């Protein structure tokens, strides 16, 4: 009985000891976990520049400059680095800076603009006008100071991207606006054609010429490379829209040289019930049916046909709108010759026109003389009427005086 009680006591003690021994490490680990200091987060490593990587991988000879040499020179690499770091560079996007090209590179060239690192000028930004197949060597020159526009922020190496094309683009719009203000005609070269018209280069900008504003021809491939006089129809920098007209430039130039009474050559373009439209040097003039012949015309197609070359006289014009009125009956030697013998009319057109104008001038002078005689006659009549009224007033005053006396 005593032996069993002792054995039970020994087992209980061993179990209690085992429980304590298993609990202590867990408690100690928990306490250590709470008391362990929090490790700080590692700062991200600074990214190396291209020059740092080249320097790290360089395996060539190392040039060591002694302190004595630096002291004699008065300048060291360390002082140079400090000077560069202390210098304040303010290069922002869209700034225009001065610089020069120091080296041609693949796809562009290296530009010195006074920044920490050289700037890069891409080929597509080297000029506004670039001929097909042009390269960077033909577009820009080395060691020539000029203006560049910054078009990017600094990259990881501190390099900026610059442009010449954007400066030329802005200057081109200024020139185009000035031309529009003066409304002067200018010459431009056709670079391409499309279904609606043609494309011309104006100060390096692409301008659209509608087919309806091209004089005397259609916009075909033969037009490419040709230079034509133009005037602006629309200039809108915000929408990047330029519209030009060849017809307006030609018509206004010719209208300045035309006057009433001039005999000109033309081509019949279309027939209408009221007359014919005749093209005269790129302009469209109206030859009214009443101005074709002195005799009555019953069938216009029997007298004129599209494509026929004729001679006619300008009897009226509207320079502002580019319209002219034409006549052939003023060129008839005899009434009805345009119906009977139009070739005779064209052959004697200049002489007949001279006689017609002399006759018109003589009639004008005669009308002016007649009007002058009428005015002078009215003046004499008024003078006579004035004298009679004065004498009557004198007589009346004499009678009144006699009565009063």
mmCIF file of C-alpha atoms in Angstrom:
data_model
loop_
_atom_site.group_PDB
_atom_site.id
_atom_site.type_symbol
_atom_site.label_atom_id
_atom_site.label_comp_id
_atom_site.label_asym_id
_atom_site.label_seq_id
_atom_site.Cartn_x
_atom_site.Cartn_y
_atom_site.Cartn_z
ATOM 1 C CA UNK A 1 0.000 0.000 0.000
ATOM 2 C CA UNK A 2 2.800 2.373 0.926
ATOM 3 C CA UNK A 3 4.754 1.275 -2.148
ATOM 4 C CA UNK A 4 1.843 2.059 -4.492
ATOM 5 C CA UNK A 5 1.257 5.483 -2.917
ATOM 6 C CA UNK A 6 4.940 6.367 -3.357
ATOM 7 C CA UNK A 7 4.907 5.281 -7.009
ATOM 8 C CA UNK A 8 1.837 7.416 -7.743
ATOM 9 C CA UNK A 9 3.450 10.460 -6.151
ATOM 10 C CA UNK A 10 6.617 9.974 -8.230
ATOM 11 C CA UNK A 11 4.665 9.777 -11.503
ATOM 12 C CA UNK A 12 2.718 12.951 -10.706
ATOM 13 C CA UNK A 13 5.909 14.833 -9.958
ATOM 14 C CA UNK A 14 7.457 13.693 -13.227
ATOM 15 C CA UNK A 15 4.367 14.805 -15.192
ATOM 16 C CA UNK A 16 4.420 18.225 -13.556
ATOM 17 C CA UNK A 17 8.132 18.607 -14.334
ATOM 18 C CA UNK A 18 7.566 17.588 -17.929
ATOM 19 C CA UNK A 19 4.754 20.131 -18.309
ATOM 20 C CA UNK A 20 6.910 22.930 -16.906
ATOM 21 C CA UNK A 21 9.851 22.001 -19.081
ATOM 22 C CA UNK A 22 7.659 22.087 -22.220
ATOM 23 C CA UNK A 23 6.048 25.392 -21.285
ATOM 24 C CA UNK A 24 9.221 27.394 -20.533
ATOM 25 C CA UNK A 25 10.678 27.417 -24.058
ATOM 26 C CA UNK A 26 7.380 28.590 -25.539
ATOM 27 C CA UNK A 27 7.096 31.389 -23.002
ATOM 28 C CA UNK A 28 10.685 32.389 -23.550
ATOM 29 C CA UNK A 29 10.204 32.434 -27.357
ATOM 30 C CA UNK A 30 7.087 34.574 -26.991
ATOM 31 C CA UNK A 31 8.930 36.989 -24.690
ATOM 32 C CA UNK A 32 11.858 37.150 -27.126
ATOM 33 C CA UNK A 33 9.520 37.873 -29.980
ATOM 34 C CA UNK A 34 7.962 40.781 -28.126
ATOM 35 C CA UNK A 35 11.281 42.215 -27.007
ATOM 36 C CA UNK A 36 13.051 41.848 -30.410
ATOM 37 C CA UNK A 37 13.720 45.269 -32.045
ATOM 38 C CA UNK A 38 11.963 46.045 -35.352
ATOM 39 C CA UNK A 39 14.404 45.966 -38.242
ATOM 40 C CA UNK A 40 14.472 49.172 -40.404
ATOM 41 C CA UNK A 41 13.463 48.931 -44.074
ATOM 42 C CA UNK A 42 16.350 49.086 -46.478
ATOM 43 C CA UNK A 43 16.488 52.181 -48.636
ATOM 44 C CA UNK A 44 16.247 51.531 -52.391
ATOM 45 C CA UNK A 45 19.578 51.608 -54.069
ATOM 46 C CA UNK A 46 20.196 54.630 -56.280
ATOM 47 C CA UNK A 47 20.101 53.727 -59.943
ATOM 48 C CA UNK A 48 23.435 53.982 -61.689
ATOM 49 C CA UNK A 49 23.817 56.256 -64.678
ATOM 50 C CA UNK A 50 25.283 55.171 -67.967
ATOM 51 C CA UNK A 51 28.538 56.935 -67.149
ATOM 52 C CA UNK A 52 28.747 55.182 -63.755
ATOM 53 C CA UNK A 53 28.300 51.809 -65.441
ATOM 54 C CA UNK A 54 30.979 52.597 -67.998
ATOM 55 C CA UNK A 55 33.338 53.709 -65.238
ATOM 56 C CA UNK A 56 32.685 50.545 -63.200
ATOM 57 C CA UNK A 57 33.283 48.253 -66.177
ATOM 58 C CA UNK A 58 36.368 50.121 -67.380
ATOM 59 C CA UNK A 59 39.439 47.800 -67.329
ATOM 60 C CA UNK A 60 41.984 50.103 -68.939
ATOM 61 C CA UNK A 61 44.850 51.960 -67.312
ATOM 62 C CA UNK A 62 43.951 54.179 -64.405
ATOM 63 C CA UNK A 63 45.305 57.709 -64.385
ATOM 64 C CA UNK A 64 46.005 58.882 -60.885
ATOM 65 C CA UNK A 65 46.556 62.570 -60.354
ATOM 66 C CA UNK A 66 48.659 63.304 -57.335
ATOM 67 C CA UNK A 67 47.840 65.930 -54.773
ATOM 68 C CA UNK A 68 50.915 67.905 -55.795
ATOM 69 C CA UNK A 69 49.633 68.199 -59.385
ATOM 70 C CA UNK A 70 46.173 69.270 -58.211
ATOM 71 C CA UNK A 71 47.759 71.851 -55.954
ATOM 72 C CA UNK A 72 49.854 73.227 -58.806
ATOM 73 C CA UNK A 73 46.856 73.351 -61.156
ATOM 74 C CA UNK A 74 44.575 74.772 -58.500
ATOM 75 C CA UNK A 75 41.714 72.491 -59.486
ATOM 76 C CA UNK A 76 40.787 68.869 -58.834
ATOM 77 C CA UNK A 77 38.178 66.346 -59.857
ATOM 78 C CA UNK A 78 36.534 66.714 -56.468
ATOM 79 C CA UNK A 79 36.282 70.494 -56.797
ATOM 80 C CA UNK A 80 34.935 70.055 -60.321
ATOM 81 C CA UNK A 81 32.204 67.703 -59.096
ATOM 82 C CA UNK A 82 31.302 70.147 -56.337
ATOM 83 C CA UNK A 83 31.088 73.004 -58.866
ATOM 84 C CA UNK A 84 28.818 70.999 -61.144
ATOM 85 C CA UNK A 85 26.571 70.011 -58.247
ATOM 86 C CA UNK A 86 26.372 73.615 -57.036
ATOM 87 C CA UNK A 87 25.439 74.997 -60.479
ATOM 88 C CA UNK A 88 21.720 75.675 -60.912
ATOM 89 C CA UNK A 89 20.412 74.554 -64.306
ATOM 90 C CA UNK A 90 16.907 75.618 -65.286
ATOM 91 C CA UNK A 91 16.006 73.838 -68.500
ATOM 92 C CA UNK A 92 12.285 73.266 -68.906
ATOM 93 C CA UNK A 93 10.174 71.749 -71.645
ATOM 94 C CA UNK A 94 9.372 74.192 -74.499
ATOM 95 C CA UNK A 95 12.217 76.545 -73.520
ATOM 96 C CA UNK A 96 14.229 77.937 -76.436
ATOM 97 C CA UNK A 97 17.970 77.879 -75.774
ATOM 98 C CA UNK A 98 21.158 78.595 -77.705
ATOM 99 C CA UNK A 99 23.506 75.778 -78.582
ATOM 100 C CA UNK A 100 25.703 74.206 -81.235
ATOM 101 C CA UNK A 101 25.972 70.742 -82.739
ATOM 102 C CA UNK A 102 29.215 69.061 -81.710
ATOM 103 C CA UNK A 103 28.865 65.582 -83.184
ATOM 104 C CA UNK A 104 26.743 63.559 -85.611
ATOM 105 C CA UNK A 105 25.298 60.426 -84.064
ATOM 106 C CA UNK A 106 23.142 57.520 -85.137
ATOM 107 C CA UNK A 107 19.627 58.800 -85.766
ATOM 108 C CA UNK A 108 20.499 62.409 -84.929
ATOM 109 C CA UNK A 109 23.278 64.491 -83.438
ATOM 110 C CA UNK A 110 24.729 65.652 -80.122
ATOM 111 C CA UNK A 111 24.063 69.263 -79.119
ATOM 112 C CA UNK A 112 25.862 71.350 -76.509
ATOM 113 C CA UNK A 113 23.365 73.678 -74.819
ATOM 114 C CA UNK A 114 25.379 74.281 -71.633
ATOM 115 C CA UNK A 115 23.583 71.647 -69.551
ATOM 116 C CA UNK A 116 25.134 68.967 -67.345
ATOM 117 C CA UNK A 117 24.888 66.508 -70.215
ATOM 118 C CA UNK A 118 24.753 67.050 -73.967
ATOM 119 C CA UNK A 119 21.314 67.231 -75.576
ATOM 120 C CA UNK A 120 20.172 65.025 -78.450
ATOM 121 C CA UNK A 121 18.583 66.252 -81.708
ATOM 122 C CA UNK A 122 16.639 63.459 -83.508
ATOM 123 C CA UNK A 123 16.673 63.380 -87.314
ATOM 124 C CA UNK A 124 12.906 63.980 -87.558
ATOM 125 C CA UNK A 125 13.280 67.158 -85.472
ATOM 126 C CA UNK A 126 16.244 68.555 -87.436
ATOM 127 C CA UNK A 127 14.246 70.565 -90.010
ATOM 128 C CA UNK A 128 10.692 71.404 -91.015
ATOM 129 C CA UNK A 129 11.321 70.645 -94.692
ATOM 130 C CA UNK A 130 13.151 67.362 -95.321
ATOM 131 C CA UNK A 131 13.634 66.019 -98.802
ATOM 132 C CA UNK A 132 13.201 62.243 -99.249
ATOM 133 C CA UNK A 133 16.441 60.473 -98.415
ATOM 134 C CA UNK A 134 17.971 63.433 -96.582
ATOM 135 C CA UNK A 135 20.341 62.720 -93.693
ATOM 136 C CA UNK A 136 21.414 64.627 -90.624
ATOM 137 C CA UNK A 137 24.664 65.829 -92.235
ATOM 138 C CA UNK A 138 22.780 67.678 -94.992
ATOM 139 C CA UNK A 139 20.231 69.246 -92.640
ATOM 140 C CA UNK A 140 22.415 70.809 -89.919
ATOM 141 C CA UNK A 141 26.024 71.991 -89.663
ATOM 142 C CA UNK A 142 28.566 71.396 -86.937
ATOM 143 C CA UNK A 143 29.823 74.124 -84.594
ATOM 144 C CA UNK A 144 27.215 76.686 -85.689
ATOM 145 C CA UNK A 145 25.321 78.401 -82.894
ATOM 146 C CA UNK A 146 21.567 78.400 -83.322
ATOM 147 C CA UNK A 147 18.331 78.112 -81.353
ATOM 148 C CA UNK A 148 16.878 74.828 -80.118
ATOM 149 C CA UNK A 149 13.576 74.085 -78.403
ATOM 150 C CA UNK A 150 13.572 71.626 -75.499
ATOM 151 C CA UNK A 151 10.902 68.969 -76.087
ATOM 152 C CA UNK A 152 11.487 66.507 -73.220
ATOM 153 C CA UNK A 153 12.452 66.213 -69.581
ATOM 154 C CA UNK A 154 15.842 64.928 -68.491
ATOM 155 C CA UNK A 155 16.311 61.164 -68.749
ATOM 156 C CA UNK A 156 18.236 59.005 -66.289
ATOM 157 C CA UNK A 157 21.516 60.329 -67.692
ATOM 158 C CA UNK A 158 20.459 63.975 -67.473
ATOM 159 C CA UNK A 159 20.101 64.238 -71.250
ATOM 160 C CA UNK A 160 17.480 66.464 -72.906
ATOM 161 C CA UNK A 161 15.877 66.131 -76.324
ATOM 162 C CA UNK A 162 15.756 69.269 -78.506
ATOM 163 C CA UNK A 163 14.145 70.311 -81.785
ATOM 164 C CA UNK A 164 14.753 72.751 -84.635
ATOM 165 C CA UNK A 165 11.629 71.756 -86.560
ATOM 166 C CA UNK A 166 9.232 73.137 -83.944
ATOM 167 C CA UNK A 167 10.901 76.539 -83.999
ATOM 168 C CA UNK A 168 10.688 76.621 -87.805
ATOM 169 C CA UNK A 169 7.047 75.471 -87.609
ATOM 170 C CA UNK A 170 6.136 78.392 -85.359
ATOM 171 C CA UNK A 171 8.027 80.854 -87.563
ATOM 172 C CA UNK A 172 6.276 79.461 -90.654
ATOM 173 C CA UNK A 173 2.834 80.191 -89.200
ATOM 174 C CA UNK A 174 3.938 83.747 -88.381
ATOM 175 C CA UNK A 175 5.006 84.261 -92.009
ATOM 176 C CA UNK A 176 1.764 82.756 -93.325
ATOM 177 C CA UNK A 177 -0.316 85.030 -91.089
ATOM 178 C CA UNK A 178 1.637 88.049 -92.320
ATOM 179 C CA UNK A 179 1.001 87.044 -95.945
ATOM 180 C CA UNK A 180 -2.699 86.688 -95.255
ATOM 181 C CA UNK A 181 -2.810 90.175 -93.724
ATOM 182 C CA UNK A 182 -1.227 91.741 -96.822
ATOM 183 C CA UNK A 183 -3.319 89.508 -99.152
ATOM 184 C CA UNK A 184 -0.456 89.274 -101.629
ATOM 185 C CA UNK A 185 -0.080 86.500 -104.177
ATOM 186 C CA UNK A 186 2.809 84.069 -103.695
ATOM 187 C CA UNK A 187 4.326 81.098 -105.513
ATOM 188 C CA UNK A 188 4.307 77.566 -104.082
ATOM 189 C CA UNK A 189 5.266 74.108 -105.281
ATOM 190 C CA UNK A 190 2.870 71.173 -105.578
ATOM 191 C CA UNK A 191 4.059 68.116 -103.652
ATOM 192 C CA UNK A 192 1.115 65.734 -104.116
ATOM 193 C CA UNK A 193 -2.406 65.407 -105.516
ATOM 194 C CA UNK A 194 -5.544 63.667 -104.299
ATOM 195 C CA UNK A 195 -9.152 63.203 -105.352
ATOM 196 C CA UNK A 196 -10.253 66.595 -104.034
ATOM 197 C CA UNK A 197 -7.357 68.740 -105.181
ATOM 198 C CA UNK A 198 -3.624 69.173 -104.562
ATOM 199 C CA UNK A 199 -1.185 69.791 -101.714
ATOM 200 C CA UNK A 200 1.283 72.703 -101.876
ATOM 201 C CA UNK A 201 4.148 73.632 -99.570
ATOM 202 C CA UNK A 202 3.793 77.167 -98.220
ATOM 203 C CA UNK A 203 6.701 78.204 -95.972
ATOM 204 C CA UNK A 204 7.159 74.524 -95.171
ATOM 205 C CA UNK A 205 3.489 74.014 -94.241
ATOM 206 C CA UNK A 206 1.106 71.809 -96.209
ATOM 207 C CA UNK A 207 -1.713 73.806 -97.835
ATOM 208 C CA UNK A 208 -4.741 72.335 -99.616
ATOM 209 C CA UNK A 209 -5.795 73.602 -103.032
ATOM 210 C CA UNK A 210 -9.372 72.508 -103.941
ATOM 211 C CA UNK A 211 -9.777 71.279 -107.488
ATOM 212 C CA UNK A 212 -12.405 73.951 -108.152
ATOM 213 C CA UNK A 213 -9.808 76.649 -107.460
ATOM 214 C CA UNK A 214 -7.255 75.319 -109.948
ATOM 215 C CA UNK A 215 -7.229 77.375 -113.147
ATOM 216 C CA UNK A 216 -7.297 75.802 -116.589
ATOM 217 C CA UNK A 217 -6.494 72.180 -115.646
ATOM 218 C CA UNK A 218 -7.301 69.230 -113.431
ATOM 219 C CA UNK A 219 -5.287 68.139 -110.377
ATOM 220 C CA UNK A 220 -3.378 65.198 -111.883
ATOM 221 C CA UNK A 221 0.091 63.720 -111.345
ATOM 222 C CA UNK A 222 1.603 66.088 -113.919
ATOM 223 C CA UNK A 223 0.945 68.914 -111.478
ATOM 224 C CA UNK A 224 3.429 67.537 -108.919
ATOM 225 C CA UNK A 225 6.642 69.568 -108.899
ATOM 226 C CA UNK A 226 5.101 72.585 -110.645
ATOM 227 C CA UNK A 227 5.008 76.059 -109.100
ATOM 228 C CA UNK A 228 1.790 78.082 -109.279
ATOM 229 C CA UNK A 229 0.701 81.518 -108.036
ATOM 230 C CA UNK A 230 -1.640 81.228 -105.051
ATOM 231 C CA UNK A 231 -3.658 83.277 -102.581
ATOM 232 C CA UNK A 232 -5.088 82.251 -99.237
ATOM 233 C CA UNK A 233 -8.716 81.276 -98.759
ATOM 234 C CA UNK A 234 -8.440 80.177 -95.107
ATOM 235 C CA UNK A 235 -5.704 80.349 -92.471
ATOM 236 C CA UNK A 236 -6.416 78.651 -89.133
ATOM 237 C CA UNK A 237 -3.394 77.890 -86.956
ATOM 238 C CA UNK A 238 -5.435 76.332 -84.147
ATOM 239 C CA UNK A 239 -6.881 73.684 -86.486
ATOM 240 C CA UNK A 240 -3.654 73.464 -88.511
ATOM 241 C CA UNK A 241 -5.662 74.314 -91.628
ATOM 242 C CA UNK A 242 -4.418 76.103 -94.755
ATOM 243 C CA UNK A 243 -6.577 76.468 -97.875
ATOM 244 C CA UNK A 244 -5.285 78.271 -100.976
ATOM 245 C CA UNK A 245 -6.612 79.250 -104.403
ATOM 246 C CA UNK A 246 -4.870 79.454 -107.748
ATOM 247 C CA UNK A 247 -7.933 80.858 -109.497
ATOM 248 C CA UNK A 248 -8.155 83.821 -107.139
ATOM 249 C CA UNK A 249 -4.503 84.742 -107.688
ATOM 250 C CA UNK A 250 -4.784 84.459 -111.481
ATOM 251 C CA UNK A 251 -8.110 86.278 -111.769
ATOM 252 C CA UNK A 252 -7.081 89.205 -109.588
ATOM 253 C CA UNK A 253 -3.770 89.575 -111.428
ATOM 254 C CA UNK A 254 -5.501 89.616 -114.815
ATOM 255 C CA UNK A 255 -8.301 91.889 -113.682
ATOM 256 C CA UNK A 256 -5.717 94.539 -112.868
ATOM 257 C CA UNK A 257 -4.580 94.535 -116.524
ATOM 258 C CA UNK A 258 -8.066 94.417 -118.069
ATOM 259 C CA UNK A 259 -10.246 97.380 -118.903
ATOM 260 C CA UNK A 260 -13.426 98.091 -120.823
ATOM 261 C CA UNK A 261 -12.942 97.977 -124.568
ATOM 262 C CA UNK A 262 -10.098 95.420 -124.565
ATOM 263 C CA UNK A 263 -10.269 92.705 -127.228
ATOM 264 C CA UNK A 264 -9.306 89.321 -125.778
ATOM 265 C CA UNK A 265 -9.191 85.684 -126.839
ATOM 266 C CA UNK A 266 -11.422 83.145 -125.135
ATOM 267 C CA UNK A 267 -12.718 79.592 -125.282
ATOM 268 C CA UNK A 268 -16.400 78.737 -125.092
ATOM 269 C CA UNK A 269 -16.890 76.473 -122.077
ATOM 270 C CA UNK A 270 -20.655 76.077 -121.802
ATOM 271 C CA UNK A 271 -23.869 77.146 -123.522
ATOM 272 C CA UNK A 272 -26.962 78.256 -121.634
ATOM 273 C CA UNK A 273 -30.367 79.520 -122.836
ATOM 274 C CA UNK A 274 -29.312 83.064 -121.918
ATOM 275 C CA UNK A 275 -25.815 82.973 -123.465
ATOM 276 C CA UNK A 276 -22.382 81.380 -123.326
ATOM 277 C CA UNK A 277 -19.681 81.150 -120.664
ATOM 278 C CA UNK A 278 -16.266 81.953 -122.087
ATOM 279 C CA UNK A 279 -12.976 81.212 -120.328
ATOM 280 C CA UNK A 280 -10.612 84.164 -120.594
ATOM 281 C CA UNK A 281 -7.176 83.548 -119.087
ATOM 282 C CA UNK A 282 -8.531 81.390 -116.290
ATOM 283 C CA UNK A 283 -11.563 83.615 -115.692
ATOM 284 C CA UNK A 284 -15.117 82.851 -116.690
ATOM 285 C CA UNK A 285 -16.887 85.626 -118.600
ATOM 286 C CA UNK A 286 -20.520 85.816 -119.694
ATOM 287 C CA UNK A 287 -21.333 86.439 -123.346
ATOM 288 C CA UNK A 288 -25.037 87.234 -123.168
ATOM 289 C CA UNK A 289 -27.158 86.147 -126.108
ATOM 290 C CA UNK A 290 -28.127 89.764 -126.752
ATOM 291 C CA UNK A 291 -24.414 90.675 -127.093
ATOM 292 C CA UNK A 292 -23.509 88.008 -129.684
ATOM 293 C CA UNK A 293 -24.888 89.689 -132.815
ATOM 294 C CA UNK A 294 -26.898 92.677 -133.962
ATOM 295 C CA UNK A 295 -29.335 90.252 -135.571
ATOM 296 C CA UNK A 296 -31.646 88.079 -133.559
ATOM 297 C CA UNK A 297 -30.322 84.597 -132.678
ATOM 298 C CA UNK A 298 -32.857 81.803 -132.684
ATOM 299 C CA UNK A 299 -30.445 78.868 -132.265
ATOM 300 C CA UNK A 300 -27.405 79.564 -130.111
ATOM 301 C CA UNK A 301 -25.807 76.188 -130.861
ATOM 302 C CA UNK A 302 -25.733 77.094 -134.570
ATOM 303 C CA UNK A 303 -23.485 80.069 -133.784
ATOM 304 C CA UNK A 304 -21.271 78.825 -130.912
ATOM 305 C CA UNK A 305 -20.188 75.454 -129.548
ATOM 306 C CA UNK A 306 -18.173 74.349 -126.472
ATOM 307 C CA UNK A 307 -14.428 74.360 -127.073
ATOM 308 C CA UNK A 308 -14.629 76.969 -129.839
ATOM 309 C CA UNK A 309 -12.018 79.746 -129.815
ATOM 310 C CA UNK A 310 -13.451 83.215 -130.229
ATOM 311 C CA UNK A 311 -12.534 86.863 -129.903
ATOM 312 C CA UNK A 312 -14.659 89.193 -127.832
ATOM 313 C CA UNK A 313 -14.649 92.641 -126.266
ATOM 314 C CA UNK A 314 -14.877 93.423 -122.553
ATOM 315 C CA UNK A 315 -17.845 95.719 -122.048
ATOM 316 C CA UNK A 316 -18.005 95.563 -118.243
ATOM 317 C CA UNK A 317 -16.106 94.001 -115.334
ATOM 318 C CA UNK A 318 -16.358 93.518 -111.586
ATOM 319 C CA UNK A 319 -12.798 93.301 -110.233
ATOM 320 C CA UNK A 320 -13.900 92.623 -106.677
ATOM 321 C CA UNK A 321 -15.763 89.441 -107.643
ATOM 322 C CA UNK A 322 -13.699 88.554 -110.717
ATOM 323 C CA UNK A 323 -16.604 88.803 -113.177
ATOM 324 C CA UNK A 324 -16.520 90.162 -116.722
ATOM 325 C CA UNK A 325 -19.194 90.822 -119.350
ATOM 326 C CA UNK A 326 -18.285 90.160 -122.990
ATOM 327 C CA UNK A 327 -19.606 91.119 -126.420
ATOM 328 C CA UNK A 328 -19.006 90.040 -130.016
ATOM 329 C CA UNK A 329 -21.624 92.199 -131.696
ATOM 330 C CA UNK A 330 -19.432 95.239 -131.075
ATOM 331 C CA UNK A 331 -16.825 93.548 -133.314
ATOM 332 C CA UNK A 332 -19.178 92.970 -136.268
ATOM 333 C CA UNK A 333 -18.185 94.967 -139.374
ATOM 334 C CA UNK A 334 -21.805 94.654 -140.477
ATOM 335 C CA UNK A 335 -24.863 93.591 -138.455
ATOM 336 C CA UNK A 336 -25.319 89.821 -138.522
ATOM 337 C CA UNK A 337 -21.699 88.927 -139.429
ATOM 338 C CA UNK A 338 -21.350 86.749 -136.298
ATOM 339 C CA UNK A 339 -24.099 84.531 -137.718
ATOM 340 C CA UNK A 340 -23.080 84.712 -141.398
ATOM 341 C CA UNK A 341 -19.270 84.832 -141.254
ATOM 342 C CA UNK A 342 -17.752 84.691 -137.734
ATOM 343 C CA UNK A 343 -14.221 84.184 -139.120
ATOM 344 C CA UNK A 344 -14.402 87.612 -140.750
ATOM 345 C CA UNK A 345 -15.426 89.089 -137.407
ATOM 346 C CA UNK A 346 -12.410 87.546 -135.653
ATOM 347 C CA UNK A 347 -10.006 88.556 -138.433
ATOM 348 C CA UNK A 348 -11.060 92.222 -138.304
ATOM 349 C CA UNK A 349 -11.737 92.303 -134.559
ATOM 350 C CA UNK A 350 -8.964 94.739 -133.636
ATOM 351 C CA UNK A 351 -9.781 97.201 -136.417
ATOM 352 C CA UNK A 352 -13.516 96.981 -135.783
ATOM 353 C CA UNK A 353 -12.957 97.478 -132.052
ATOM 354 C CA UNK A 354 -10.846 100.578 -132.739
ATOM 355 C CA UNK A 355 -13.561 102.063 -134.928
ATOM 356 C CA UNK A 356 -16.218 101.158 -132.387
ATOM 357 C CA UNK A 357 -14.304 102.812 -129.553
ATOM 358 C CA UNK A 358 -13.658 105.936 -131.635
ATOM 359 C CA UNK A 359 -17.349 106.121 -132.391
ATOM 360 C CA UNK A 360 -18.193 105.689 -128.725
ATOM 361 C CA UNK A 361 -15.714 108.399 -127.768
ATOM 362 C CA UNK A 362 -17.128 110.770 -130.378
ATOM 363 C CA UNK A 363 -20.661 110.142 -129.136
ATOM 364 C CA UNK A 364 -19.515 110.698 -125.552
ATOM 365 C CA UNK A 365 -17.953 114.042 -126.447
ATOM 366 C CA UNK A 366 -21.072 114.999 -128.380
ATOM 367 C CA UNK A 367 -23.251 114.172 -125.365
ATOM 368 C CA UNK A 368 -20.989 116.169 -123.089
ATOM 369 C CA UNK A 369 -21.110 119.140 -125.481
ATOM 370 C CA UNK A 370 -24.893 118.945 -125.649
ATOM 371 C CA UNK A 371 -25.153 118.783 -121.880
ATOM 372 C CA UNK A 372 -22.797 121.741 -121.591
ATOM 373 C CA UNK A 373 -24.902 123.782 -124.043
ATOM 374 C CA UNK A 374 -28.034 122.969 -122.049
ATOM 375 C CA UNK A 375 -26.403 124.057 -118.799
ATOM 376 C CA UNK A 376 -25.088 127.296 -120.352
ATOM 377 C CA UNK A 377 -28.509 127.989 -121.877
ATOM 378 C CA UNK A 378 -30.154 127.542 -118.492
ATOM 379 C CA UNK A 379 -27.669 129.932 -116.964
ATOM 380 C CA UNK A 380 -28.363 132.627 -119.548
ATOM 381 C CA UNK A 381 -32.119 132.196 -119.080
ATOM 382 C CA UNK A 382 -31.721 132.562 -115.309
ATOM 383 C CA UNK A 383 -29.628 135.690 -115.759
ATOM 384 C CA UNK A 384 -32.250 137.248 -118.026
ATOM 385 C CA UNK A 385 -34.990 136.295 -115.588
ATOM 386 C CA UNK A 386 -33.054 137.875 -112.768
ATOM 387 C CA UNK A 387 -32.605 141.165 -114.639
ATOM 388 C CA UNK A 388 -36.349 141.412 -115.417
ATOM 389 C CA UNK A 389 -37.300 140.825 -111.820
ATOM 390 C CA UNK A 390 -34.901 143.499 -110.638
ATOM 391 C CA UNK A 391 -36.317 146.088 -113.084
ATOM 392 C CA UNK A 392 -39.880 145.224 -112.022
ATOM 393 C CA UNK A 393 -38.946 145.653 -108.389
ATOM 394 C CA UNK A 394 -37.429 149.040 -109.155
ATOM 395 C CA UNK A 395 -40.596 150.121 -110.988
ATOM 396 C CA UNK A 396 -42.771 148.953 -108.101
ATOM 397 C CA UNK A 397 -40.667 150.827 -105.575
ATOM 398 C CA UNK A 398 -40.859 154.014 -107.702
ATOM 399 C CA UNK A 399 -44.662 153.737 -107.832
ATOM 400 C CA UNK A 400 -44.844 153.235 -104.078
ATOM 401 C CA UNK A 401 -42.678 156.260 -103.461
ATOM 402 C CA UNK A 402 -44.853 158.387 -105.696
ATOM 403 C CA UNK A 403 -47.958 157.285 -103.852
ATOM 404 C CA UNK A 404 -46.492 158.043 -100.478
ATOM 405 C CA UNK A 405 -45.404 161.430 -101.564
#
